[in-house]
Amino acid sequence: MSAPASLPEWMETVTITRATVRVEDRVVVGGVPMRVVDVVRTLTGVRLDLEEGERLWLTARTRLTGFREPGD
């Protein structure tokens, strides 16, 4: 998968789960890349606070394709 047009081509494609997500990762929701600005871990899952003001919950079975700067 290549990076969406609004992201630099050099970003790495990564699988994002509640165990691997990091601040600064980009997730693509509805074709729109959104930057993770905070990761809050709870007993039931992980809440991602996105730069656009949205929130996304990851549960044990959630797997997303995202983008990350190489070497991070």
XYZ file of N, CA, C and O in Angstrom:
288
model
N 0.852 -1.179 0.000
C 0.000 0.000 0.000
C 0.890 1.230 0.000
O 1.844 1.314 0.748
N 0.593 2.185 -0.842
C 1.372 3.418 -0.865
C 0.674 4.467 -0.016
O -0.519 4.393 0.260
N 1.456 5.449 0.401
C 0.917 6.519 1.238
C -0.095 7.344 0.452
O 0.077 7.567 -0.735
N -1.168 7.800 1.110
C -2.116 8.680 0.442
C -1.400 9.939 -0.044
O -0.346 10.314 0.468
N -1.971 10.610 -1.013
C -1.346 11.776 -1.636
C -0.950 12.853 -0.630
O 0.022 13.564 -0.828
N -1.672 12.966 0.472
C -1.378 14.019 1.447
C -0.247 13.645 2.406
O 0.138 14.445 3.239
N 0.287 12.412 2.300
C 1.403 11.981 3.129
C 2.640 11.795 2.263
O 2.527 11.413 1.102
N 3.830 12.040 2.813
C 5.050 11.823 2.036
C 5.204 10.358 1.642
O 4.864 9.458 2.410
N 5.720 10.102 0.456
C 5.909 8.730 -0.045
C 6.881 7.914 0.797
O 6.821 6.702 0.808
N 7.802 8.569 1.498
C 8.821 7.848 2.244
C 8.315 7.270 3.562
O 9.025 6.542 4.239
N 7.082 7.547 3.942
C 6.553 6.981 5.190
C 6.370 5.481 5.034
O 5.975 4.994 3.989
N 6.669 4.737 6.113
C 6.533 3.278 6.100
C 5.094 2.871 6.381
O 4.417 3.494 7.200
N 4.659 1.814 5.732
C 3.356 1.226 6.027
C 3.533 0.292 7.216
O 4.456 -0.514 7.248
N 2.660 0.408 8.217
C 2.743 -0.425 9.418
C 1.354 -0.941 9.773
O 0.346 -0.340 9.427
N 1.329 -2.067 10.467
C 0.088 -2.574 11.031
C -0.060 -1.964 12.413
O 0.851 -2.044 13.234
N -1.192 -1.347 12.647
C -1.437 -0.704 13.938
C -2.433 -1.536 14.730
O -3.520 -1.854 14.249
N -2.026 -1.908 15.936
C -2.892 -2.609 16.887
C -2.820 -1.842 18.208
O -2.038 -0.898 18.333
N -3.578 -2.286 19.186
C -3.519 -1.577 20.468
C -2.157 -1.740 21.140
O -1.779 -0.935 21.974
N -1.392 -2.766 20.760
C -0.063 -2.973 21.334
C 1.027 -2.191 20.608
O 2.067 -1.896 21.191
N 0.806 -1.838 19.335
C 1.877 -1.233 18.542
C 1.677 0.241 18.218
O 2.607 0.874 17.719
N 0.511 0.796 18.485
C 0.242 2.179 18.110
C 1.134 3.143 18.893
O 1.475 2.888 20.056
N 1.538 4.226 18.226
C 2.396 5.244 18.831
C 1.866 6.628 18.481
O 1.227 6.821 17.451
N 2.188 7.582 19.347
C 1.917 8.977 19.023
C 2.704 9.299 17.756
O 3.819 8.807 17.570
N 2.142 10.078 16.886
C 2.693 10.480 15.583
C 2.381 9.488 14.456
O 2.642 9.787 13.296
N 1.847 8.292 14.763
C 1.398 7.402 13.694
C 0.278 8.089 12.936
O -0.425 8.948 13.476
N 0.106 7.721 11.685
C -1.008 8.219 10.874
C -1.928 7.053 10.575
O -1.467 6.009 10.116
N -3.217 7.209 10.848
C -4.208 6.210 10.469
C -5.079 6.844 9.388
O -5.309 8.050 9.391
N -5.535 6.030 8.459
C -6.367 6.534 7.370
C -7.794 6.079 7.631
O -8.078 4.885 7.684
N -8.677 7.044 7.826
C -10.088 6.769 8.091
C -10.904 7.446 7.005
O -10.829 8.666 6.847
N -11.630 6.654 6.238
C -12.437 7.210 5.156
C -11.600 7.928 4.109
O -12.038 8.904 3.529
N -10.368 7.450 3.914
C -9.484 8.054 2.929
C -8.747 9.286 3.428
O -7.978 9.893 2.690
N -8.988 9.672 4.675
C -8.352 10.865 5.238
C -7.297 10.444 6.261
O -7.621 9.802 7.260
N -6.028 10.783 6.030
C -5.004 10.444 7.026
C -5.138 11.345 8.250
O -5.323 12.555 8.122
N -5.093 10.716 9.425
C -5.219 11.455 10.679
C -4.049 11.096 11.577
O -3.710 9.928 11.733
N -3.443 12.120 12.200
C -2.272 11.921 13.055
C -2.702 11.645 14.490
O -3.553 12.336 15.051
N -2.098 10.631 15.096
C -2.359 10.277 16.491
C -1.594 11.256 17.376
O -0.372 11.378 17.257
N -2.304 11.974 18.260
C -1.651 12.933 19.146
C -1.589 12.444 20.589
O -0.810 12.971 21.382
N -2.395 11.428 20.943
C -2.343 10.872 22.293
C -2.842 9.439 22.250
O -3.740 9.101 21.477
N -2.235 8.598 23.080
C -2.634 7.194 23.198
C -2.949 6.953 24.675
O -2.090 7.136 25.534
N -4.196 6.580 24.959
C -4.631 6.335 26.338
C -4.978 4.863 26.460
O -5.910 4.373 25.818
N -4.210 4.139 27.277
C -4.419 2.699 27.458
C -5.329 2.443 28.655
O -5.140 3.024 29.715
N -6.350 1.587 28.456
C -7.278 1.223 29.529
C -7.350 -0.298 29.611
O -6.728 -0.994 28.802
N -8.122 -0.808 30.532
C -8.281 -2.256 30.654
C -9.019 -2.861 29.466
O -8.812 -4.018 29.119
N -9.883 -2.090 28.828
C -10.700 -2.634 27.745
C -10.189 -2.326 26.354
O -10.674 -2.871 25.378
N -9.217 -1.447 26.229
C -8.707 -1.101 24.908
C -7.801 0.102 24.960
O -7.310 0.485 26.017
N -7.609 0.698 23.814
C -6.745 1.871 23.690
C -7.528 2.956 22.958
O -8.116 2.708 21.912
N -7.523 4.151 23.538
C -8.187 5.283 22.888
C -7.132 6.110 22.184
O -6.126 6.499 22.779
N -7.367 6.378 20.915
C -6.490 7.246 20.150
C -7.155 8.604 20.032
O -8.300 8.699 19.582
N -6.457 9.642 20.444
C -6.930 11.005 20.213
C -6.235 11.483 18.949
O -5.002 11.444 18.857
N -7.017 11.903 17.979
C -6.487 12.294 16.685
C -6.421 13.813 16.575
O -7.193 14.532 17.223
N -5.499 14.297 15.758
C -5.251 15.726 15.603
C -6.505 16.508 15.228
O -6.681 17.651 15.630
N -7.398 15.893 14.494
C -8.604 16.560 14.017
C -9.691 16.653 15.090
O -10.790 17.119 14.827
N -9.409 16.162 16.305
C -10.383 16.201 17.385
C -11.211 14.938 17.505
O -12.041 14.809 18.396
N -10.994 13.995 16.618
C -11.719 12.722 16.649
C -11.070 11.782 17.656
O -9.909 11.939 18.021
N -11.829 10.783 18.089
C -11.304 9.723 18.947
C -11.632 8.386 18.312
O -12.697 8.197 17.739
N -10.704 7.452 18.448
C -10.866 6.122 17.888
C -10.438 5.110 18.942
O -9.388 5.260 19.565
N -11.277 4.087 19.162
C -10.963 3.049 20.139
C -10.450 1.814 19.426
O -11.037 1.370 18.440
N -9.352 1.249 19.925
C -8.822 -0.012 19.422
C -9.080 -1.080 20.480
O -8.794 -0.870 21.651
N -9.638 -2.208 20.056
C -9.873 -3.330 20.970
C -8.857 -4.429 20.666
O -7.986 -4.262 19.813
N -8.983 -5.559 21.322
C -8.016 -6.649 21.163
C -7.916 -7.140 19.724
O -6.857 -7.576 19.286
N -8.999 -7.078 18.966
C -8.981 -7.614 17.595
C -8.834 -6.551 16.506
O -8.825 -6.870 15.332
N -8.698 -5.284 16.898
C -8.576 -4.214 15.903
C -7.207 -4.264 15.237
O -6.185 -4.326 15.908
N -7.204 -4.226 13.909
C -5.972 -4.138 13.114
C -6.214 -3.110 12.022
O -7.147 -3.223 11.242
N -5.343 -2.113 11.986
C -5.447 -1.057 10.983
C -4.142 -0.957 10.216
O -3.082 -1.287 10.741
N -4.223 -0.487 8.999
C -3.011 -0.150 8.254
C -2.762 1.327 8.481
O -3.671 2.148 8.347
N -1.541 1.642 8.859
C -1.194 3.032 9.114
C 0.162 3.357 8.532
O 0.773 2.541 7.836
N 0.633 4.545 8.836
C 1.910 5.023 8.304
C 2.722 5.617 9.437
O 2.181 6.208 10.366
N 4.043 5.456 9.333
C 4.966 5.907 10.368
C 6.248 6.364 9.696
O 6.665 5.820 8.673
N 6.910 7.353 10.299
C 8.197 7.783 9.767
C 9.207 6.660 9.955
O 9.216 6.007 10.988
N 10.055 6.390 8.961
C 11.041 5.318 9.077
C 11.992 5.553 10.238
O 12.326 6.690 10.549
N 12.371 4.463 10.876
C 13.319 4.544 11.978
C 12.706 4.853 13.321
O 13.377 4.863 14.324
N 11.415 5.138 13.357
C 10.751 5.418 14.642
C 10.393 4.138 15.344
O 10.151 3.132 14.800
